[in-house]
Amino acid sequence: MSDAHDLTGKTVIITGAARGLGAEAARQAVAAGANVVLTDVLDKEGEATAAELGERARFARHDVTSEADWRRVVELAVGEFGGVHGLVNNAGISTGQFLESESVEHFRKVVDINLTGVFIGMKSVIPAMKEAGGGSIVNISSAAGLMGLALTAGYGASKWGVRGLTKTGAVELGTARIRVNSVHPGMTYTPMTAQVGIEKGEGKYPNTPMGRVGEPHEIAGAMIFLLSDAASYVTGAELAVDGGWTAGPTVKYVMGQ
């Protein structure tokens, strides 16, 4: 990790950090010198990840749709490590239904976790970040927040919402030296996506220009960049980490091969 990405002395809250992208972001943040509060609803896995990371990591069970839980998490970060300098809003759920098949109840649940949870998180850390003299909020959206994808009615709507909420936060919080950016992962190999048949390796995902899915360390690296002073003049940005998926169709597809 370069000096520009040094997070020494900073405290970062990472939601959905028991496994997958969130856990990898926590590992990289600790490696960069940060104190980290990992949160999730998966207690066993979250506690194990925090234990693996050592004395600069704490785990908290956390429902991101609960204002009370958010207050408790921020209080833990301040009490244990003295402040809050970074937030990665990573927690979320995905869906796989056509618009006409998705129930209103399920749509609301997805939006509540993926979008309202991000809103509450941003709102909850602002006072502590102002007290610290600034900070960085990294909202995890998706490639589905940059383009229309079938089978993502609730998920796609929520991730487009995260994109817009990020812009609003960047505009409102810039003078407080709080930067707000969004990361848009493409298809990524994690324990969750492995369960639905996603495989890593070259040639496994030909619809992406790079011909493969991403891996957690590649997505997490973008998060660490945005948390760090290397991104000190970056706010309101949308960083696609998707192997070129949202850039456009592959050459073979264009040529009809």
mmCIF file of N, CA, C and O in Angstrom, residues 8 29-38 50 53-58 81:
data_model
loop_
_atom_site.group_PDB
_atom_site.id
_atom_site.type_symbol
_atom_site.label_atom_id
_atom_site.label_comp_id
_atom_site.label_asym_id
_atom_site.label_seq_id
_atom_site.Cartn_x
_atom_site.Cartn_y
_atom_site.Cartn_z
ATOM 1 N N THR A 8 -3.661 5.468 8.514
ATOM 2 C CA THR A 8 -3.250 5.458 9.917
ATOM 3 C C THR A 8 -3.949 6.567 10.704
ATOM 4 O O THR A 8 -4.002 7.723 10.273
ATOM 5 N N ALA A 29 -8.326 -2.069 4.802
ATOM 6 C CA ALA A 29 -8.317 -0.857 5.628
ATOM 7 C C ALA A 29 -7.394 -1.031 6.826
ATOM 8 O O ALA A 29 -6.609 -0.130 7.163
ATOM 9 N N VAL A 30 -7.468 -2.179 7.483
ATOM 10 C CA VAL A 30 -6.576 -2.447 8.619
ATOM 11 C C VAL A 30 -5.123 -2.490 8.143
ATOM 12 O O VAL A 30 -4.229 -1.937 8.785
ATOM 13 N N ALA A 31 -4.882 -3.110 6.993
ATOM 14 C CA ALA A 31 -3.523 -3.166 6.449
ATOM 15 C C ALA A 31 -2.989 -1.774 6.146
ATOM 16 O O ALA A 31 -1.778 -1.527 6.218
ATOM 17 N N ALA A 32 -3.901 -0.841 5.821
ATOM 18 C CA ALA A 32 -3.500 0.539 5.526
ATOM 19 C C ALA A 32 -3.377 1.383 6.787
ATOM 20 O O ALA A 32 -3.050 2.565 6.705
ATOM 21 N N GLY A 33 -3.645 0.771 7.947
ATOM 22 C CA GLY A 33 -3.439 1.476 9.210
ATOM 23 C C GLY A 33 -4.687 1.930 9.940
ATOM 24 O O GLY A 33 -4.601 2.515 11.019
ATOM 25 N N ALA A 34 -5.864 1.665 9.392
ATOM 26 C CA ALA A 34 -7.101 2.158 9.991
ATOM 27 C C ALA A 34 -7.564 1.299 11.155
ATOM 28 O O ALA A 34 -7.230 0.119 11.268
ATOM 29 N N ASN A 35 -8.375 1.920 12.004
ATOM 30 C CA ASN A 35 -9.215 1.195 12.948
ATOM 31 C C ASN A 35 -10.528 0.936 12.221
ATOM 32 O O ASN A 35 -11.020 1.815 11.514
ATOM 33 N N VAL A 36 -11.106 -0.234 12.409
ATOM 34 C CA VAL A 36 -12.301 -0.594 11.642
ATOM 35 C C VAL A 36 -13.388 -1.159 12.546
ATOM 36 O O VAL A 36 -13.121 -2.018 13.385
ATOM 37 N N VAL A 37 -14.594 -0.661 12.353
ATOM 38 C CA VAL A 37 -15.782 -1.261 12.964
ATOM 39 C C VAL A 37 -16.523 -1.991 11.858
ATOM 40 O O VAL A 37 -17.026 -1.369 10.919
ATOM 41 N N LEU A 38 -16.534 -3.320 11.955
ATOM 42 C CA LEU A 38 -17.224 -4.151 10.972
ATOM 43 C C LEU A 38 -18.639 -4.403 11.470
ATOM 44 O O LEU A 38 -18.835 -4.731 12.640
ATOM 45 N N ALA A 50 -13.478 -10.073 12.489
ATOM 46 C CA ALA A 50 -12.891 -9.065 13.383
ATOM 47 C C ALA A 50 -11.736 -9.657 14.185
ATOM 48 O O ALA A 50 -10.692 -9.014 14.363
ATOM 49 N N LEU A 53 -8.602 -9.866 12.248
ATOM 50 C CA LEU A 53 -7.956 -8.581 11.966
ATOM 51 C C LEU A 53 -7.268 -7.975 13.184
ATOM 52 O O LEU A 53 -6.501 -7.018 13.047
ATOM 53 N N GLY A 54 -7.557 -8.476 14.380
ATOM 54 C CA GLY A 54 -6.797 -8.058 15.545
ATOM 55 C C GLY A 54 -7.356 -6.873 16.302
ATOM 56 O O GLY A 54 -8.534 -6.532 16.199
ATOM 57 N N GLU A 55 -6.475 -6.225 17.045
ATOM 58 C CA GLU A 55 -6.892 -5.228 18.029
ATOM 59 C C GLU A 55 -7.472 -3.951 17.425
ATOM 60 O O GLU A 55 -8.141 -3.192 18.118
ATOM 61 N N ARG A 56 -7.228 -3.710 16.157
ATOM 62 C CA ARG A 56 -7.788 -2.507 15.530
ATOM 63 C C ARG A 56 -9.113 -2.765 14.832
ATOM 64 O O ARG A 56 -9.564 -1.948 14.018
ATOM 65 N N ALA A 57 -9.762 -3.865 15.160
ATOM 66 C CA ALA A 57 -11.065 -4.186 14.569
ATOM 67 C C ALA A 57 -12.066 -4.545 15.652
ATOM 68 O O ALA A 57 -11.723 -5.176 16.658
ATOM 69 N N ARG A 58 -13.289 -4.125 15.457
ATOM 70 C CA ARG A 58 -14.401 -4.468 16.332
ATOM 71 C C ARG A 58 -15.575 -4.889 15.462
ATOM 72 O O ARG A 58 -15.769 -4.349 14.367
ATOM 73 N N PHE A 81 -12.442 4.081 19.407
ATOM 74 C CA PHE A 81 -11.329 4.589 18.601
ATOM 75 C C PHE A 81 -11.263 6.118 18.510
ATOM 76 O O PHE A 81 -10.383 6.653 17.848
#
